JSON list of C-alpha atoms in Angstrom, two decimals:
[
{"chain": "A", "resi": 1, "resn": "UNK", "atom": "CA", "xyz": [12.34, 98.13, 39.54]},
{"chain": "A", "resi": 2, "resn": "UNK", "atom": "CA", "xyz": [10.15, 99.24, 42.36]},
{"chain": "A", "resi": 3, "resn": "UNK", "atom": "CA", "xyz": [10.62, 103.34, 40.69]},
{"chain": "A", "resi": 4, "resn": "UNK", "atom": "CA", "xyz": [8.90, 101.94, 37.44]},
{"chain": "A", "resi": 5, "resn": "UNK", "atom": "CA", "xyz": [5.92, 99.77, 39.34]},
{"chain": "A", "resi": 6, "resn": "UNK", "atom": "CA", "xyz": [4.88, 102.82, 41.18]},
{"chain": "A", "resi": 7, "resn": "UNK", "atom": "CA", "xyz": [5.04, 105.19, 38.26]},
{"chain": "A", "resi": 8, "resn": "UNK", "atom": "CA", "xyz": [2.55, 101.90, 36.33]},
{"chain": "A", "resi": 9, "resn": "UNK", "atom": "CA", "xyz": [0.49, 102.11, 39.48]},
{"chain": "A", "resi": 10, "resn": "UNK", "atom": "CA", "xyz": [0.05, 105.72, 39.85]},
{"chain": "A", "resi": 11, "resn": "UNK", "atom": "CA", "xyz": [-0.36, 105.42, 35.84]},
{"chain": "A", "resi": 12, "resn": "UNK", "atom": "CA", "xyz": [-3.14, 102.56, 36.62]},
{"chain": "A", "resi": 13, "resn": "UNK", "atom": "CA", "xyz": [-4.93, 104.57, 39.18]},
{"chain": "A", "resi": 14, "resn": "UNK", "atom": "CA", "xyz": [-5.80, 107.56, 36.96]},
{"chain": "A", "resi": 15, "resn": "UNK", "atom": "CA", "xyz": [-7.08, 105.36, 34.16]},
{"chain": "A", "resi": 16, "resn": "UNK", "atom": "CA", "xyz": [-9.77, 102.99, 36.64]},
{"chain": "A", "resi": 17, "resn": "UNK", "atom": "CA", "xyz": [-8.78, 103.77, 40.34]},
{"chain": "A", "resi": 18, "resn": "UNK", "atom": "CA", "xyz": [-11.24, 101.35, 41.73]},
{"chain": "A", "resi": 19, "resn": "UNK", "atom": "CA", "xyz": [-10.22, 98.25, 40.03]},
{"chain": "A", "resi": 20, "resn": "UNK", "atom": "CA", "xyz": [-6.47, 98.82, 40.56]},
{"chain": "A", "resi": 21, "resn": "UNK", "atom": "CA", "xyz": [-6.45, 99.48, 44.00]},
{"chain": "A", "resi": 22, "resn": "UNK", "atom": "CA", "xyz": [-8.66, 96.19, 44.76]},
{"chain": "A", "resi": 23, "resn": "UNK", "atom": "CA", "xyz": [-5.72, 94.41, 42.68]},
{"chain": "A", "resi": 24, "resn": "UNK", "atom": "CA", "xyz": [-3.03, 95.73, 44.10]},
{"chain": "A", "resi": 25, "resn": "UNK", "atom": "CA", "xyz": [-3.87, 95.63, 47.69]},
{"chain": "A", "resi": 26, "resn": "UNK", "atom": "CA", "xyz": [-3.32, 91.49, 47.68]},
{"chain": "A", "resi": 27, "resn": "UNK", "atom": "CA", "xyz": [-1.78, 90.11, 51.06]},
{"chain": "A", "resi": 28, "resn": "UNK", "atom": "CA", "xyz": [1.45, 89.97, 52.05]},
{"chain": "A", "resi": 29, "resn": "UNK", "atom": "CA", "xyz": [3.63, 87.11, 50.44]},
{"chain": "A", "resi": 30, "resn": "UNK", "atom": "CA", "xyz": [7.05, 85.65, 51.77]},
{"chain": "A", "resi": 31, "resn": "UNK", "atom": "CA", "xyz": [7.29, 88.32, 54.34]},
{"chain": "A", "resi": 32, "resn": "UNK", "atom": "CA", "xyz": [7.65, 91.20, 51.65]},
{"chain": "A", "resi": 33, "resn": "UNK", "atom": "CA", "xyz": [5.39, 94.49, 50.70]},
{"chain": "A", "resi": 34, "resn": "UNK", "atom": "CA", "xyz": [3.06, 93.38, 48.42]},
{"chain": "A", "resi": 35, "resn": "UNK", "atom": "CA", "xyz": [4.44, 95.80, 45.54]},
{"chain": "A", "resi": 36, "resn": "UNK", "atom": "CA", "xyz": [8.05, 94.42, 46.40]},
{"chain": "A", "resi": 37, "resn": "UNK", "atom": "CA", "xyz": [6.52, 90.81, 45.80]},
{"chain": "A", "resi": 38, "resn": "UNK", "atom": "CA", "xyz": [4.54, 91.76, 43.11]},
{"chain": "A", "resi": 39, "resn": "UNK", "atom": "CA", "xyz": [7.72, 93.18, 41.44]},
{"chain": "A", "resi": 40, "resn": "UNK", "atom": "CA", "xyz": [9.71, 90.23, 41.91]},
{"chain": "A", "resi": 41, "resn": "UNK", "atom": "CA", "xyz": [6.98, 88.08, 40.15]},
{"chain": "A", "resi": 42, "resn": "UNK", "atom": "CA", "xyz": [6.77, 90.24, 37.53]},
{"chain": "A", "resi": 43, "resn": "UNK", "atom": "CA", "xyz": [10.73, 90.04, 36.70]},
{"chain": "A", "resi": 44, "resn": "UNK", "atom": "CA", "xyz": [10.57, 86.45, 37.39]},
{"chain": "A", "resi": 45, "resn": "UNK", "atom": "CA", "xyz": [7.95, 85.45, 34.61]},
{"chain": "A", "resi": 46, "resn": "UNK", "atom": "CA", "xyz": [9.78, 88.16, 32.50]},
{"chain": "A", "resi": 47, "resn": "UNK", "atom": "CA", "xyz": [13.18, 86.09, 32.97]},
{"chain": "A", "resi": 48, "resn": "UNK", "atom": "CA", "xyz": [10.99, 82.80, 31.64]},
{"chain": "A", "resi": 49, "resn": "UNK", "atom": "CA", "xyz": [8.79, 83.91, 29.25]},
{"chain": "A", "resi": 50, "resn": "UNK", "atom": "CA", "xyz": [11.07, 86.24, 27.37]},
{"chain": "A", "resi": 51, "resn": "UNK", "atom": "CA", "xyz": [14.39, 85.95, 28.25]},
{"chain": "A", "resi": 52, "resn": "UNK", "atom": "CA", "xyz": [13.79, 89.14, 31.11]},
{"chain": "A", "resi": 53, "resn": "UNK", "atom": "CA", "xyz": [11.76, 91.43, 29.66]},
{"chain": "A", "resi": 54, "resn": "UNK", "atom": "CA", "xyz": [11.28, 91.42, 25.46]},
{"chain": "A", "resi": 55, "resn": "UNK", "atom": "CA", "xyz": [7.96, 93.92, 25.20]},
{"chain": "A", "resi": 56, "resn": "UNK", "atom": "CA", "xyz": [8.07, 92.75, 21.56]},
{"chain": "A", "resi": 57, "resn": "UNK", "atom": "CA", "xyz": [8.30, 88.81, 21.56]},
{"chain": "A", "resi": 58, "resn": "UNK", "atom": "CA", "xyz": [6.02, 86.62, 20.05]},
{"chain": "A", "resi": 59, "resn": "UNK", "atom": "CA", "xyz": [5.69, 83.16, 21.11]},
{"chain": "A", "resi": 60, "resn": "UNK", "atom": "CA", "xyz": [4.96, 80.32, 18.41]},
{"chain": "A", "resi": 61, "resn": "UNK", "atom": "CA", "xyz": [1.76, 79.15, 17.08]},
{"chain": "A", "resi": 62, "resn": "UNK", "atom": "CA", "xyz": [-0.45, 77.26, 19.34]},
{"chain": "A", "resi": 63, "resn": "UNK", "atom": "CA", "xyz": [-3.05, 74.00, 18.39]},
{"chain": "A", "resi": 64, "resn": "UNK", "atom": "CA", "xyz": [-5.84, 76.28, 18.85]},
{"chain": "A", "resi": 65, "resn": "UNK", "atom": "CA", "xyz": [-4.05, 79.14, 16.43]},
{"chain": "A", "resi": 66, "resn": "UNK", "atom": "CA", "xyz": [-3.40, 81.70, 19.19]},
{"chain": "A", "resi": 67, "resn": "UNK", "atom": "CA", "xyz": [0.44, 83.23, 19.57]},
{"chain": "A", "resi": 68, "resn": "UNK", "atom": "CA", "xyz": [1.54, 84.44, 23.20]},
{"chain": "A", "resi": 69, "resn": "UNK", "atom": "CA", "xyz": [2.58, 88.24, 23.04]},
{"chain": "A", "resi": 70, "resn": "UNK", "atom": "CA", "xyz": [4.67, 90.60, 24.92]},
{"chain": "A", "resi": 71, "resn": "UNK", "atom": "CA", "xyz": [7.54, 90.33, 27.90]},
{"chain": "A", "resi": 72, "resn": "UNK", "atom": "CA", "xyz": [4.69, 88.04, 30.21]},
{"chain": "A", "resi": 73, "resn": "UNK", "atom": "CA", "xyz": [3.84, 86.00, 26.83]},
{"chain": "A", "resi": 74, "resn": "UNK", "atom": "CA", "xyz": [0.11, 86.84, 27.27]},
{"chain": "A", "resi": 75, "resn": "UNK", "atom": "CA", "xyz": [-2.33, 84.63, 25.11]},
{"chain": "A", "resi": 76, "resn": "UNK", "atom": "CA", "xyz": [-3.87, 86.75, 21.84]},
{"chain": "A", "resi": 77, "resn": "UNK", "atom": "CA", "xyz": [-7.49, 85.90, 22.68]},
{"chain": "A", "resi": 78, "resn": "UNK", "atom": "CA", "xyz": [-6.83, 86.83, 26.06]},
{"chain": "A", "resi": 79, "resn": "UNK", "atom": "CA", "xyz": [-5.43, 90.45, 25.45]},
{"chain": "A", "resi": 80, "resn": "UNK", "atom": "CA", "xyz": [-8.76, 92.33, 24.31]},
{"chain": "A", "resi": 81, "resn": "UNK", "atom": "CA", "xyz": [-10.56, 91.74, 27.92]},
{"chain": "A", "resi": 82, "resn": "UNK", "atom": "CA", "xyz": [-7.40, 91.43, 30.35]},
{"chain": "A", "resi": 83, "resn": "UNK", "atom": "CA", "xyz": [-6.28, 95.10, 28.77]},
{"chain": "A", "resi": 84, "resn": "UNK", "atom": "CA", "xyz": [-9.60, 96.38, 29.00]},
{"chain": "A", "resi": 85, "resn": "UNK", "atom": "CA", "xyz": [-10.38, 95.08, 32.77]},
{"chain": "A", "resi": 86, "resn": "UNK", "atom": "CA", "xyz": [-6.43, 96.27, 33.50]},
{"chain": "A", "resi": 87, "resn": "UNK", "atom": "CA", "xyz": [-5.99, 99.55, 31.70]},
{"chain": "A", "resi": 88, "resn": "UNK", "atom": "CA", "xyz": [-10.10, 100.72, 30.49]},
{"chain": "A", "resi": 89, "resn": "UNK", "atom": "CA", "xyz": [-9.33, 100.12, 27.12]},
{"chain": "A", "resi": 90, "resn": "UNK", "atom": "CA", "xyz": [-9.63, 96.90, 25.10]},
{"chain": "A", "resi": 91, "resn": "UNK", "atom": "CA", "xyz": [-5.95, 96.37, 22.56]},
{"chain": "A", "resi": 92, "resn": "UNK", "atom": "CA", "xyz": [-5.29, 93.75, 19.70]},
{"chain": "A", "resi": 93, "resn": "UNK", "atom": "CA", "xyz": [-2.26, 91.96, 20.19]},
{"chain": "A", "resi": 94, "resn": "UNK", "atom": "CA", "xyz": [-0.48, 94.42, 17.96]},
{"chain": "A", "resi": 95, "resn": "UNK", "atom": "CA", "xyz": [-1.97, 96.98, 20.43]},
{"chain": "A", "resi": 96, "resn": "UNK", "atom": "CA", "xyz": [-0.47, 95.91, 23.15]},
{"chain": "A", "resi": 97, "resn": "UNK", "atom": "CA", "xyz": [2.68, 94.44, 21.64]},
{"chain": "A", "resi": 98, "resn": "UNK", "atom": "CA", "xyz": [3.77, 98.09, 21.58]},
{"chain": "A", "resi": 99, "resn": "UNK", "atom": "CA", "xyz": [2.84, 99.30, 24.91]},
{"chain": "A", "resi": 100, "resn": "UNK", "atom": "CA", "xyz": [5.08, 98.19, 27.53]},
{"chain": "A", "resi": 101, "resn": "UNK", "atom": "CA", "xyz": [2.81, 100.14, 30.26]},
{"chain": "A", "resi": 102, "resn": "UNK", "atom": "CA", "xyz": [-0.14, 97.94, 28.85]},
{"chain": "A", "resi": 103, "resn": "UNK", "atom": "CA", "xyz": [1.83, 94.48, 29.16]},
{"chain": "A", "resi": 104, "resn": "UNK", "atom": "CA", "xyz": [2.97, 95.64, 32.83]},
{"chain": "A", "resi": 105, "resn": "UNK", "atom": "CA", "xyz": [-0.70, 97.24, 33.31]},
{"chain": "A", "resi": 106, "resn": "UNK", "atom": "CA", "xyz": [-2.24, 93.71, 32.87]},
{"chain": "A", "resi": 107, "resn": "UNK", "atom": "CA", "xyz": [0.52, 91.38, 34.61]},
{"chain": "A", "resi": 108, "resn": "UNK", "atom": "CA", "xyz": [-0.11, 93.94, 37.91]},
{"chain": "A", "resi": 109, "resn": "UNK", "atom": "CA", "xyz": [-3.89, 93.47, 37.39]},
{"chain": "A", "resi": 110, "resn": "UNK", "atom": "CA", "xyz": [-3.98, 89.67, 36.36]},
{"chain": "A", "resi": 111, "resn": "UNK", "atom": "CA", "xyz": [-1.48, 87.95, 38.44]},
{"chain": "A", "resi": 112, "resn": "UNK", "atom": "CA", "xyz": [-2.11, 90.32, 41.53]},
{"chain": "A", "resi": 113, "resn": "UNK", "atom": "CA", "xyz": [-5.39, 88.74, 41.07]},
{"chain": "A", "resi": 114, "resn": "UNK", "atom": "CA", "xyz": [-3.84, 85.37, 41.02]},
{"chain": "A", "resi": 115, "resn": "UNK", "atom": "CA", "xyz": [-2.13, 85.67, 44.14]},
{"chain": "A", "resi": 116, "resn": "UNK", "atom": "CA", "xyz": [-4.87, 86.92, 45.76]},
{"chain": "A", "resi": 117, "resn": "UNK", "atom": "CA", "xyz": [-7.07, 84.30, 45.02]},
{"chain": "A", "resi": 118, "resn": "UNK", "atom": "CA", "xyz": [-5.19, 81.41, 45.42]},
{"chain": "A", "resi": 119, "resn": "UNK", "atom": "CA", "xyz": [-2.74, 82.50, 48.42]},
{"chain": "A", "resi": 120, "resn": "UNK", "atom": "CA", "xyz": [0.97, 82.21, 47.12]},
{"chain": "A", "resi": 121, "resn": "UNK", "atom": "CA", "xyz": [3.05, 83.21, 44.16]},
{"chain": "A", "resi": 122, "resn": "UNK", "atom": "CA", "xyz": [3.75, 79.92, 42.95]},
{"chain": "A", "resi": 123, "resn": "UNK", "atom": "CA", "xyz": [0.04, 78.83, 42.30]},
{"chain": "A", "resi": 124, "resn": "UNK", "atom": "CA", "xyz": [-0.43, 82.33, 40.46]},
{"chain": "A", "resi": 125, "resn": "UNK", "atom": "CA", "xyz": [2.39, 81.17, 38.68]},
{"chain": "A", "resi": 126, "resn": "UNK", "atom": "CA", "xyz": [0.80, 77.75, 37.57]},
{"chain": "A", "resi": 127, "resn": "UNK", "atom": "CA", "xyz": [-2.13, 79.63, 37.01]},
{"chain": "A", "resi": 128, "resn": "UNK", "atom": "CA", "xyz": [-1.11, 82.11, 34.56]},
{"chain": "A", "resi": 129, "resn": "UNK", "atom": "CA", "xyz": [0.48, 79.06, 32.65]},
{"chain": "A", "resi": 130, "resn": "UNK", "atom": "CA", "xyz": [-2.62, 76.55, 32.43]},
{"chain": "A", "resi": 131, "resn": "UNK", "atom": "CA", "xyz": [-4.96, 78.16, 34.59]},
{"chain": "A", "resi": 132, "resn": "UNK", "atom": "CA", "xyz": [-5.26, 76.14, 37.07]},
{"chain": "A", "resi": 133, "resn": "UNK", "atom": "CA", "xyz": [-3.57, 75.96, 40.92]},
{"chain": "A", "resi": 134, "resn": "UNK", "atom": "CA", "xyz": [-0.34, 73.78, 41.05]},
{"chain": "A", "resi": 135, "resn": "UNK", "atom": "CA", "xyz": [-2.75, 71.19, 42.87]},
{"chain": "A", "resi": 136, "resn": "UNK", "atom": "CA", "xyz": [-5.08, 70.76, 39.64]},
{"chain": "A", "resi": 137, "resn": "UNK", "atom": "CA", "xyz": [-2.41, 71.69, 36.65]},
{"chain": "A", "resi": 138, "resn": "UNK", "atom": "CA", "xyz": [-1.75, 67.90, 35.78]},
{"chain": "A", "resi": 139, "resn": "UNK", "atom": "CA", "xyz": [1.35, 68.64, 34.83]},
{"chain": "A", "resi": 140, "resn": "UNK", "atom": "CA", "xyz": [0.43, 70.44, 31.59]},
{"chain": "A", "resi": 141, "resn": "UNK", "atom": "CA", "xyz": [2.63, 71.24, 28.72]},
{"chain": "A", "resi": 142, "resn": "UNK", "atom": "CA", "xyz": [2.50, 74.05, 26.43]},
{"chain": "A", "resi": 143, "resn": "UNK", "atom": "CA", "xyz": [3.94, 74.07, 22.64]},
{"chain": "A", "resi": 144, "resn": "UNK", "atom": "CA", "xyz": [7.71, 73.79, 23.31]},
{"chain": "A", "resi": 145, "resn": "UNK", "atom": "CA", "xyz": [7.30, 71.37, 26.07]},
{"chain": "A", "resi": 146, "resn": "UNK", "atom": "CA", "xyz": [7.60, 73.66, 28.75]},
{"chain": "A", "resi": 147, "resn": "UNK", "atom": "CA", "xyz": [5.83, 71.05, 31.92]},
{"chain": "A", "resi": 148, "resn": "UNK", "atom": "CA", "xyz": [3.32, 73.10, 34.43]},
{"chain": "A", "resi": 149, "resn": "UNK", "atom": "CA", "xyz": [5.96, 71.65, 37.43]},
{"chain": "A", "resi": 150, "resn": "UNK", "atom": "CA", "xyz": [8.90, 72.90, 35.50]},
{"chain": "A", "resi": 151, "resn": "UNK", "atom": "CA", "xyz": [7.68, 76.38, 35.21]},
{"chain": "A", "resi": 152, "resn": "UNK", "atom": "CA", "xyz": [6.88, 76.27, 38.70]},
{"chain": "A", "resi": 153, "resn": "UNK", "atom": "CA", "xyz": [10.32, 75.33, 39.70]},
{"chain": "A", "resi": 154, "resn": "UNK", "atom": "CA", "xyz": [11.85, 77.78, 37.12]},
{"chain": "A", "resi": 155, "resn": "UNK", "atom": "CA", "xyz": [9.31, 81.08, 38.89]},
{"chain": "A", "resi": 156, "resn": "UNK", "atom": "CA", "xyz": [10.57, 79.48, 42.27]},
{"chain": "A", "resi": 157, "resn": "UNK", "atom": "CA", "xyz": [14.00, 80.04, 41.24]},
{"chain": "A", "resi": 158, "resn": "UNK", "atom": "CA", "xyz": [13.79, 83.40, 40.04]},
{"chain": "A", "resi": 159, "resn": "UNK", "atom": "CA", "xyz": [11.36, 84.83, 42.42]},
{"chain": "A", "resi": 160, "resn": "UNK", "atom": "CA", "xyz": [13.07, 83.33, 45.93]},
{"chain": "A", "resi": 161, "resn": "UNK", "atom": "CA", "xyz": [16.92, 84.42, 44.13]}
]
């Protein structure tokens, strides 16, 4: 809900002000306030990536070893730095598994980011599946199958709903 991103962001702001004020203060997208936008983004990669908002899954074992973690299915190897640049403080994945605030802390901070580098939701969306822009993805496919286009589609759907 809007209520609980402003208490994260006023919760963000007294641990590193400057950082989370540059990431939060992205563009307008689709004609609503950035924190509405940012909002609905964040409950539409919930709704894929654990069924709406499971602070406690665990995706399965990658080729390189690695699980995803949390409600925004954030890569292990990726948690230490994106926590620390989001929140000040650096978490394992068991860390940050159970801290909600920290999962939300580093979706605000990291696909904020997105969006403001690349211009629209869905490319932060393709981005925070392969990394790359919709335009450079090739199409990827993670573990279960999952194609970069088909998570596209699927954020579309829940984000313009």
């Amino acid at each position: 809900s809007l209520m609980r991103l402003k208490m994260i962001q006023d919760y963000m702001q007294r641990l590193q002000p400057a950082k989370i004020t540059g990431t939060l203060s992205f563009s307008k997208v689709g004609g609503d306030t950035n924190t509405a936008s940012l909002a609905k983004a964040a409950q539409a990669i919930k709704n894929i990536e654990s069924g709406g908002g499971n602070y406690n899954a665990v995706g399965p074992q990658t080729k390189s070893g690695d699980n995803a973690y949390g409600a925004y299915q954030v890569m292990g190897a990726n948690i230490p730095s994106w926590t620390k640049a989001a929140t000040g403080v650096a978490m394992t994945p068991q860390q940050f598994l159970a801290n909600p605030q920290a999962q939300e802390a580093v979706f605000a901070y990291v696909f904020g980011g997105y969006i403001k580098q690349y211009g629209s939701p869905e490319d932060a969306a393709s981005v925070w599946f392969t990394g790359r822009p919709i335009s450079q993805n090739n199409n990827d496919r993670d573990i279960l199958g999952t194609t970069a286009n088909s998570y596209v589609s699927q954020f579309k759907q829940h984000f313009y709903s």
